[in-house]
C-alpha positions as a LaTeX table, in Angstrom:
\begin{tabular}{lrrr}
\hline
Residue & $x$ (\AA) & $y$ (\AA) & $z$ (\AA) \\
\hline
Unk1 & $-8.17$ & $-23.78$ & 23.27 \\
Unk2 & $-6.70$ & $-23.09$ & 19.84 \\
Unk3 & $-6.12$ & $-25.52$ & 16.98 \\
Unk4 & $-2.82$ & $-26.08$ & 15.19 \\
Unk5 & $-1.59$ & $-28.45$ & 12.52 \\
Unk6 & 1.74 & $-30.25$ & 12.26 \\
Unk7 & 2.93 & $-30.82$ & 8.69 \\
Unk8 & 5.61 & $-33.22$ & 9.89 \\
Unk9 & 8.41 & $-34.17$ & 7.54 \\
Unk10 & 8.36 & $-33.12$ & 3.89 \\
Unk11 & 8.32 & $-35.58$ & 1.02 \\
Unk12 & 6.61 & $-38.54$ & 2.68 \\
Unk13 & 3.81 & $-39.09$ & 0.17 \\
Unk14 & 2.36 & $-35.59$ & $-0.17$ \\
Unk15 & 3.47 & $-33.10$ & $-2.80$ \\
Unk16 & 4.26 & $-29.46$ & $-2.13$ \\
Unk17 & 0.95 & $-28.51$ & $-3.74$ \\
Unk18 & $-0.84$ & $-30.95$ & $-1.42$ \\
Unk19 & 0.80 & $-29.50$ & 1.69 \\
Unk20 & 0.05 & $-25.94$ & 0.62 \\
Unk21 & $-3.61$ & $-26.81$ & 0.02 \\
Unk22 & $-3.79$ & $-28.33$ & 3.51 \\
Unk23 & $-2.25$ & $-25.24$ & 5.11 \\
Unk24 & $-4.48$ & $-22.84$ & 3.21 \\
Unk25 & $-7.59$ & $-24.81$ & 4.19 \\
Unk26 & $-6.47$ & $-24.78$ & 7.83 \\
Unk27 & $-6.10$ & $-21.00$ & 7.56 \\
Unk28 & $-9.57$ & $-20.69$ & 6.03 \\
Unk29 & $-11.00$ & $-22.79$ & 8.87 \\
Unk30 & $-9.49$ & $-20.48$ & 11.46 \\
Unk31 & $-6.66$ & $-22.67$ & 12.72 \\
Unk32 & $-4.27$ & $-20.66$ & 14.84 \\
Unk33 & $-0.95$ & $-22.11$ & 13.69 \\
Unk34 & 0.93 & $-24.48$ & 11.41 \\
Unk35 & 4.22 & $-26.15$ & 12.34 \\
Unk36 & 6.93 & $-27.90$ & 10.33 \\
Unk37 & 9.36 & $-30.47$ & 11.69 \\
Unk38 & 12.86 & $-31.65$ & 10.84 \\
Unk39 & 15.01 & $-34.65$ & 11.70 \\
Unk40 & 17.54 & $-35.72$ & 9.05 \\
Unk41 & 15.53 & $-35.17$ & 5.89 \\
Unk42 & 13.62 & $-32.00$ & 5.07 \\
Unk43 & 14.48 & $-28.90$ & 7.07 \\
Unk44 & 11.75 & $-26.79$ & 8.62 \\
Unk45 & 13.06 & $-23.36$ & 7.62 \\
Unk46 & 12.75 & $-23.82$ & 3.84 \\
Unk47 & 9.19 & $-25.07$ & 4.21 \\
Unk48 & 8.16 & $-22.24$ & 6.51 \\
Unk49 & 9.65 & $-19.63$ & 4.19 \\
Unk50 & 7.75 & $-21.13$ & 1.26 \\
Unk51 & 4.46 & $-21.17$ & 3.19 \\
Unk52 & 4.98 & $-17.66$ & 4.55 \\
Unk53 & 4.39 & $-15.97$ & 1.21 \\
Unk54 & 1.25 & $-17.99$ & 0.48 \\
Unk55 & $-0.68$ & $-17.38$ & 3.70 \\
Unk56 & $-1.78$ & $-14.25$ & 5.50 \\
Unk57 & $-3.24$ & $-14.96$ & 8.95 \\
Unk58 & $-2.15$ & $-18.34$ & 10.27 \\
Unk59 & 0.88 & $-18.36$ & 12.59 \\
Unk60 & 3.87 & $-20.23$ & 11.25 \\
Unk61 & 6.15 & $-22.13$ & 13.59 \\
Unk62 & 9.05 & $-24.55$ & 13.72 \\
Unk63 & 8.43 & $-27.66$ & 15.75 \\
Unk64 & 11.21 & $-27.96$ & 15.95 \\
Unk65 & 14.39 & $-26.33$ & 14.65 \\
Unk66 & 17.23 & $-28.51$ & 15.94 \\
Unk67 & 19.66 & $-26.63$ & 18.15 \\
Unk68 & 22.63 & $-28.87$ & 17.19 \\
Unk69 & 22.08 & $-27.96$ & 13.54 \\
Unk70 & 22.54 & $-24.19$ & 13.88 \\
Unk71 & 24.48 & $-21.74$ & 15.94 \\
Unk72 & 22.33 & $-19.58$ & 18.21 \\
Unk73 & 23.19 & $-16.54$ & 16.10 \\
Unk74 & 22.12 & $-18.32$ & 12.91 \\
Unk75 & 18.83 & $-19.24$ & 14.57 \\
Unk76 & 18.28 & $-15.60$ & 15.54 \\
Unk77 & 18.95 & $-14.51$ & 11.94 \\
Unk78 & 16.49 & $-17.11$ & 10.65 \\
Unk79 & 13.83 & $-16.18$ & 13.21 \\
Unk80 & 14.10 & $-12.48$ & 12.38 \\
Unk81 & 13.88 & $-13.22$ & 8.66 \\
Unk82 & 10.83 & $-15.46$ & 8.99 \\
Unk83 & 9.18 & $-12.93$ & 11.29 \\
Unk84 & 9.60 & $-10.32$ & 8.58 \\
Unk85 & 8.37 & $-12.65$ & 5.83 \\
Unk86 & 5.24 & $-13.44$ & 7.86 \\
Unk87 & 4.73 & $-9.87$ & 9.06 \\
Unk88 & 4.95 & $-10.96$ & 12.68 \\
Unk89 & 3.39 & $-14.44$ & 12.56 \\
Unk90 & 6.45 & $-16.52$ & 13.41 \\
Unk91 & 6.84 & $-18.87$ & 16.41 \\
Unk92 & 10.35 & $-20.16$ & 17.06 \\
Unk93 & 10.16 & $-23.75$ & 18.24 \\
Unk94 & 13.46 & $-25.23$ & 19.41 \\
Unk95 & 14.62 & $-28.64$ & 20.56 \\
Unk96 & 17.80 & $-30.49$ & 21.39 \\
Unk97 & 16.92 & $-33.47$ & 19.16 \\
Unk98 & 18.35 & $-36.75$ & 20.44 \\
Unk99 & 21.86 & $-38.12$ & 20.88 \\
Unk100 & 21.69 & $-40.28$ & 17.74 \\
Unk101 & 20.87 & $-37.31$ & 15.50 \\
Unk102 & 22.94 & $-34.69$ & 17.36 \\
Unk103 & 26.12 & $-36.76$ & 17.35 \\
Unk104 & 25.53 & $-39.00$ & 14.32 \\
Unk105 & 24.15 & $-36.42$ & 11.89 \\
Unk106 & 25.29 & $-33.01$ & 13.14 \\
Unk107 & 28.54 & $-34.02$ & 14.84 \\
Unk108 & 27.62 & $-32.17$ & 18.03 \\
Unk109 & 28.12 & $-33.64$ & 21.50 \\
Unk110 & 24.87 & $-34.26$ & 23.35 \\
Unk111 & 26.11 & $-33.51$ & 26.86 \\
Unk112 & 25.15 & $-30.60$ & 29.13 \\
Unk113 & 21.72 & $-30.30$ & 27.55 \\
Unk114 & 20.17 & $-28.12$ & 30.24 \\
Unk115 & 23.08 & $-25.69$ & 30.17 \\
Unk116 & 23.19 & $-25.74$ & 26.37 \\
Unk117 & 19.49 & $-24.99$ & 26.07 \\
Unk118 & 19.58 & $-22.17$ & 28.61 \\
Unk119 & 22.60 & $-20.49$ & 27.01 \\
Unk120 & 21.31 & $-21.04$ & 23.47 \\
Unk121 & 18.00 & $-19.34$ & 24.27 \\
Unk122 & 19.76 & $-16.48$ & 26.07 \\
Unk123 & 21.96 & $-15.82$ & 23.03 \\
Unk124 & 19.02 & $-16.04$ & 20.60 \\
Unk125 & 17.07 & $-13.52$ & 22.66 \\
Unk126 & 20.06 & $-11.22$ & 23.01 \\
Unk127 & 20.58 & $-11.27$ & 19.25 \\
Unk128 & 16.88 & $-10.65$ & 18.54 \\
Unk129 & 16.99 & $-7.62$ & 20.85 \\
Unk130 & 19.69 & $-6.36$ & 18.46 \\
Unk131 & 22.26 & $-6.07$ & 21.20 \\
Unk132 & 25.92 & $-6.46$ & 20.38 \\
Unk133 & 26.48 & $-10.16$ & 20.76 \\
Unk134 & 28.91 & $-10.69$ & 23.58 \\
Unk135 & 28.30 & $-13.78$ & 25.66 \\
Unk136 & 30.70 & $-15.94$ & 27.64 \\
Unk137 & 29.13 & $-19.13$ & 28.94 \\
Unk138 & 30.07 & $-22.77$ & 29.35 \\
Unk139 & 28.82 & $-23.88$ & 25.92 \\
Unk140 & 28.79 & $-20.60$ & 23.94 \\
Unk141 & 31.62 & $-18.07$ & 23.84 \\
Unk142 & 31.11 & $-14.96$ & 21.68 \\
Unk143 & 33.24 & $-13.43$ & 20.35 \\
Unk144 & 35.90 & $-16.11$ & 20.60 \\
Unk145 & 38.55 & $-14.69$ & 22.94 \\
Unk146 & 41.60 & $-15.69$ & 20.94 \\
Unk147 & 40.81 & $-14.46$ & 17.45 \\
Unk148 & 39.78 & $-11.51$ & 15.29 \\
Unk149 & 36.04 & $-11.82$ & 15.94 \\
Unk150 & 34.11 & $-8.77$ & 17.07 \\
Unk151 & 30.80 & $-8.30$ & 18.84 \\
Unk152 & 28.19 & $-7.77$ & 16.13 \\
Unk153 & 24.50 & $-7.02$ & 16.23 \\
Unk154 & 21.65 & $-8.18$ & 14.04 \\
Unk155 & 21.17 & $-5.85$ & 11.10 \\
Unk156 & 17.43 & $-6.45$ & 10.65 \\
Unk157 & 14.62 & $-5.82$ & 13.12 \\
Unk158 & 11.98 & $-8.46$ & 13.87 \\
Unk159 & 8.37 & $-7.37$ & 13.47 \\
Unk160 & 7.30 & $-8.71$ & 16.88 \\
Unk161 & 8.72 & $-7.01$ & 19.94 \\
Unk162 & 9.53 & $-10.50$ & 21.21 \\
Unk163 & 9.36 & $-13.55$ & 18.98 \\
Unk164 & 7.86 & $-16.34$ & 21.13 \\
Unk165 & 10.25 & $-19.19$ & 21.81 \\
Unk166 & 8.63 & $-22.58$ & 22.36 \\
Unk167 & 10.80 & $-25.48$ & 23.49 \\
Unk168 & 10.24 & $-29.20$ & 22.94 \\
Unk169 & 10.66 & $-31.10$ & 26.19 \\
Unk170 & 9.33 & $-34.26$ & 27.76 \\
Unk171 & 11.61 & $-35.16$ & 30.68 \\
Unk172 & 11.09 & $-33.47$ & 34.07 \\
Unk173 & 14.37 & $-31.51$ & 34.09 \\
Unk174 & 13.98 & $-30.17$ & 30.56 \\
Unk175 & 10.33 & $-29.35$ & 31.19 \\
Unk176 & 11.23 & $-27.49$ & 34.38 \\
Unk177 & 13.71 & $-25.41$ & 32.36 \\
Unk178 & 10.98 & $-24.51$ & 29.88 \\
Unk179 & 8.95 & $-23.19$ & 32.80 \\
Unk180 & 11.86 & $-20.94$ & 33.70 \\
Unk181 & 12.86 & $-19.59$ & 30.28 \\
Unk182 & 10.34 & $-20.57$ & 27.58 \\
Unk183 & 7.26 & $-18.93$ & 26.13 \\
Unk184 & 5.74 & $-22.30$ & 25.28 \\
Unk185 & 6.12 & $-26.04$ & 25.82 \\
Unk186 & 5.96 & $-28.46$ & 22.87 \\
Unk187 & 5.43 & $-31.90$ & 24.42 \\
Unk188 & 4.85 & $-35.22$ & 22.68 \\
Unk189 & 3.25 & $-38.27$ & 24.26 \\
Unk190 & 1.01 & $-35.92$ & 26.23 \\
Unk191 & $-1.94$ & $-37.53$ & 27.99 \\
Unk192 & $-4.42$ & $-35.05$ & 29.51 \\
Unk193 & $-5.45$ & $-37.63$ & 32.10 \\
Unk194 & $-1.86$ & $-37.50$ & 33.35 \\
Unk195 & $-1.40$ & $-33.73$ & 32.99 \\
Unk196 & $-0.45$ & $-33.39$ & 36.65 \\
Unk197 & 2.49 & $-35.72$ & 36.02 \\
Unk198 & 3.41 & $-34.23$ & 32.63 \\
Unk199 & 3.21 & $-30.59$ & 33.70 \\
Unk200 & 4.27 & $-30.71$ & 37.35 \\
Unk201 & 7.86 & $-29.78$ & 36.60 \\
Unk202 & 6.77 & $-27.06$ & 34.14 \\
Unk203 & 4.88 & $-25.25$ & 36.89 \\
Unk204 & 7.82 & $-25.77$ & 39.27 \\
Unk205 & 10.02 & $-23.94$ & 36.78 \\
Unk206 & 7.46 & $-21.17$ & 36.38 \\
Unk207 & 7.31 & $-20.69$ & 40.15 \\
Unk208 & 11.09 & $-20.78$ & 40.50 \\
Unk209 & 11.43 & $-17.99$ & 37.94 \\
Unk210 & 8.71 & $-15.88$ & 39.58 \\
Unk211 & 6.48 & $-16.10$ & 36.53 \\
Unk212 & 2.78 & $-16.72$ & 35.96 \\
Unk213 & 1.43 & $-19.95$ & 34.46 \\
Unk214 & $-0.13$ & $-17.91$ & 31.68 \\
Unk215 & 3.39 & $-16.88$ & 30.61 \\
Unk216 & 4.02 & $-20.37$ & 29.17 \\
Unk217 & 1.72 & $-21.88$ & 26.55 \\
Unk218 & 1.19 & $-25.65$ & 26.55 \\
Unk219 & 1.01 & $-26.94$ & 22.97 \\
Unk220 & 1.11 & $-30.75$ & 22.72 \\
Unk221 & 1.18 & $-32.69$ & 19.47 \\
Unk222 & $-1.27$ & $-35.50$ & 18.83 \\
Unk223 & $-2.64$ & $-37.64$ & 16.02 \\
Unk224 & $-6.20$ & $-37.13$ & 14.78 \\
Unk225 & $-8.91$ & $-39.31$ & 13.30 \\
Unk226 & $-12.62$ & $-38.50$ & 13.46 \\
Unk227 & $-15.17$ & $-40.91$ & 12.07 \\
Unk228 & $-15.25$ & $-44.56$ & 11.07 \\
Unk229 & $-12.02$ & $-46.48$ & 10.58 \\
Unk230 & $-13.29$ & $-49.59$ & 8.77 \\
Unk231 & $-9.92$ & $-50.96$ & 7.69 \\
Unk232 & $-8.11$ & $-49.90$ & 10.87 \\
Unk233 & $-5.67$ & $-47.74$ & 8.92 \\
Unk234 & $-5.91$ & $-44.73$ & 11.23 \\
Unk235 & $-5.51$ & $-46.82$ & 14.38 \\
Unk236 & $-2.64$ & $-48.64$ & 12.70 \\
Unk237 & $-0.88$ & $-45.34$ & 12.03 \\
Unk238 & $-1.35$ & $-44.30$ & 15.66 \\
Unk239 & $-0.07$ & $-47.64$ & 16.89 \\
Unk240 & 2.91 & $-47.37$ & 14.56 \\
Unk241 & 3.80 & $-43.93$ & 15.88 \\
Unk242 & 3.45 & $-45.03$ & 19.50 \\
Unk243 & 5.59 & $-48.11$ & 18.92 \\
Unk244 & 8.25 & $-46.08$ & 17.09 \\
Unk245 & 8.59 & $-43.46$ & 19.81 \\
Unk246 & 8.14 & $-45.67$ & 22.87 \\
Unk247 & 10.13 & $-48.54$ & 21.42 \\
Unk248 & 12.67 & $-47.18$ & 19.00 \\
Unk249 & 13.22 & $-43.45$ & 19.40 \\
Unk250 & 16.50 & $-43.57$ & 21.27 \\
Unk251 & 18.44 & $-46.33$ & 22.92 \\
Unk252 & 17.33 & $-48.81$ & 25.55 \\
Unk253 & 19.10 & $-46.68$ & 28.16 \\
Unk254 & 17.87 & $-43.27$ & 26.97 \\
Unk255 & 14.41 & $-42.99$ & 25.46 \\
Unk256 & 12.52 & $-39.92$ & 26.68 \\
Unk257 & 9.17 & $-41.12$ & 25.30 \\
Unk258 & 9.44 & $-44.52$ & 26.93 \\
Unk259 & 10.19 & $-42.81$ & 30.23 \\
Unk260 & 7.18 & $-40.50$ & 29.84 \\
Unk261 & 4.79 & $-43.38$ & 29.22 \\
Unk262 & 6.27 & $-45.20$ & 32.20 \\
Unk263 & 5.57 & $-42.17$ & 34.39 \\
Unk264 & 1.93 & $-42.42$ & 33.30 \\
Unk265 & 1.78 & $-45.91$ & 34.84 \\
Unk266 & 2.46 & $-48.01$ & 31.74 \\
Unk267 & 5.91 & $-49.28$ & 32.82 \\
Unk268 & 5.31 & $-52.92$ & 31.86 \\
Unk269 & 3.81 & $-52.05$ & 28.49 \\
Unk270 & 6.61 & $-49.59$ & 27.74 \\
Unk271 & 9.24 & $-52.24$ & 28.44 \\
Unk272 & 7.44 & $-54.83$ & 26.32 \\
Unk273 & 7.03 & $-52.40$ & 23.40 \\
Unk274 & 10.71 & $-51.45$ & 23.56 \\
Unk275 & 11.92 & $-55.03$ & 23.82 \\
Unk276 & 9.86 & $-56.07$ & 20.82 \\
Unk277 & 10.79 & $-53.04$ & 18.75 \\
Unk278 & 14.52 & $-53.35$ & 19.38 \\
Unk279 & 14.32 & $-57.04$ & 18.50 \\
Unk280 & 12.94 & $-56.03$ & 15.10 \\
Unk281 & 9.40 & $-57.22$ & 15.90 \\
Unk282 & 7.73 & $-53.96$ & 14.95 \\
Unk283 & 4.27 & $-55.40$ & 14.26 \\
Unk284 & 4.24 & $-57.12$ & 17.63 \\
Unk285 & 5.39 & $-53.87$ & 19.25 \\
Unk286 & 2.45 & $-52.05$ & 17.66 \\
Unk287 & 0.04 & $-54.67$ & 18.93 \\
Unk288 & 1.50 & $-54.35$ & 22.43 \\
Unk289 & 0.41 & $-50.69$ & 22.73 \\
Unk290 & $-2.44$ & $-50.71$ & 25.28 \\
Unk291 & $-5.77$ & $-49.40$ & 24.04 \\
Unk292 & $-6.01$ & $-47.07$ & 27.04 \\
Unk293 & $-2.66$ & $-45.52$ & 26.16 \\
Unk294 & $-3.56$ & $-45.21$ & 22.48 \\
Unk295 & $-6.82$ & $-43.43$ & 23.26 \\
Unk296 & $-5.18$ & $-41.25$ & 25.91 \\
Unk297 & $-2.51$ & $-39.88$ & 23.60 \\
Unk298 & $-4.63$ & $-39.25$ & 20.50 \\
Unk299 & $-7.87$ & $-37.68$ & 19.24 \\
Unk300 & $-9.71$ & $-40.73$ & 17.96 \\
Unk301 & $-13.43$ & $-41.47$ & 17.64 \\
Unk302 & $-16.71$ & $-39.94$ & 16.52 \\
Unk303 & $-17.09$ & $-36.19$ & 16.30 \\
Unk304 & $-18.95$ & $-36.13$ & 19.62 \\
Unk305 & $-16.26$ & $-38.27$ & 21.27 \\
Unk306 & $-13.52$ & $-35.99$ & 19.97 \\
Unk307 & $-15.42$ & $-32.93$ & 21.21 \\
Unk308 & $-15.38$ & $-34.47$ & 24.68 \\
Unk309 & $-11.67$ & $-35.25$ & 24.34 \\
Unk310 & $-11.01$ & $-31.64$ & 23.36 \\
Unk311 & $-12.73$ & $-30.55$ & 26.57 \\
Unk312 & $-10.46$ & $-32.88$ & 28.52 \\
Unk313 & $-7.35$ & $-31.43$ & 26.85 \\
Unk314 & $-8.56$ & $-27.89$ & 27.52 \\
Unk315 & $-9.30$ & $-28.65$ & 31.17 \\
Unk316 & $-5.81$ & $-30.14$ & 31.47 \\
Unk317 & $-4.33$ & $-26.72$ & 30.67 \\
Unk318 & $-3.66$ & $-27.07$ & 26.95 \\
Unk319 & $-3.54$ & $-23.75$ & 25.07 \\
Unk320 & $-3.09$ & $-25.08$ & 21.52 \\
Unk321 & $-3.52$ & $-28.67$ & 20.41 \\
Unk322 & $-1.36$ & $-29.43$ & 17.37 \\
Unk323 & $-2.72$ & $-32.28$ & 15.25 \\
Unk324 & $-1.45$ & $-34.60$ & 12.55 \\
Unk325 & $-4.35$ & $-36.27$ & 10.71 \\
Unk326 & $-3.90$ & $-40.05$ & 10.54 \\
Unk327 & $-4.05$ & $-40.25$ & 6.77 \\
Unk328 & $-1.51$ & $-39.83$ & 3.99 \\
Unk329 & $-3.74$ & $-38.14$ & 1.40 \\
Unk330 & $-4.42$ & $-34.45$ & 0.84 \\
Unk331 & $-8.20$ & $-34.86$ & 0.69 \\
Unk332 & $-8.16$ & $-37.07$ & 3.76 \\
Unk333 & $-6.19$ & $-34.55$ & 5.77 \\
Unk334 & $-8.38$ & $-31.66$ & 4.70 \\
Unk335 & $-11.49$ & $-33.64$ & 5.62 \\
Unk336 & $-10.06$ & $-34.36$ & 9.07 \\
Unk337 & $-9.22$ & $-30.68$ & 9.63 \\
Unk338 & $-12.80$ & $-29.77$ & 8.77 \\
Unk339 & $-14.13$ & $-32.42$ & 11.16 \\
Unk340 & $-11.91$ & $-31.15$ & 13.97 \\
Unk341 & $-12.98$ & $-27.54$ & 13.39 \\
Unk342 & $-16.61$ & $-28.66$ & 13.63 \\
Unk343 & $-15.89$ & $-30.68$ & 16.79 \\
Unk344 & $-14.17$ & $-27.68$ & 18.36 \\
Unk345 & $-17.12$ & $-25.40$ & 17.62 \\
Unk346 & $-19.30$ & $-27.61$ & 19.83 \\
Unk347 & $-17.21$ & $-26.90$ & 22.95 \\
\hline
\end{tabular}
């Protein structure tokens, strides 16, 4: 199992120099990949382009680039450019985002997500193959049939024969689609003890498409803390993240993370966390996160304990585990990356 690092969102306490030092140390330690995220603050592309010229071996990926934010053709242009800048180290991570961001920030309707994702990926791949871009689907129509547009093809060639496309998904239908069309799955709220539940639909999609399980890499994100936590700051950060996603990431009617935790058997806790969070009782929502759930979703404990957890993740079918250290300082994050590399060596 490989190690990756998630930089998260830019500008939340760490400077650019701090983030670069973290990435370069991860590269020195042999980490496989680094990912950058975006929501409605920093964008991932600018960060990845900046990192590309200051690294040489670590893979550089978006986790994720929001599909509502860019046309499929623009995403193909960006992917080809980053692949050239990294000399073939780019991983294209895509996601639909959520209805609040898609409609409230990007002005894009959130409906027909399965169809949109399928067609979007088909157009991105067609463009990256440098075929003339003619595509007539339900959600994408190129060229537009009633205007002067013409079928164009990408003018630059990616370094990789096929840039891997990873897709963020957590619900069964979206995960099944990843099994059909994706090169990798980027799940959150992944518990290896419940891998059968989390990955069942992925393997259904793989089988439906006549593929092999090895064709799709499983790359969950998790939060990391190895060592003592005397003031409870690391656990507090993990509880805060769990409460945010289970309780407040989406509406009461549509929260993918809440549904995932419920499928793991934590229905009552998920409802309590959401009720408290939506009532503005965020501290109480954090306290309502069960210890079993907290430990199941994260890498948390002594080095030996984390080594055992890494074995559990690997046995669950994880190809790359993508970590966010539960600290806001550069030195703290670098120390955690070193601890994780040492824990992984013991497997």
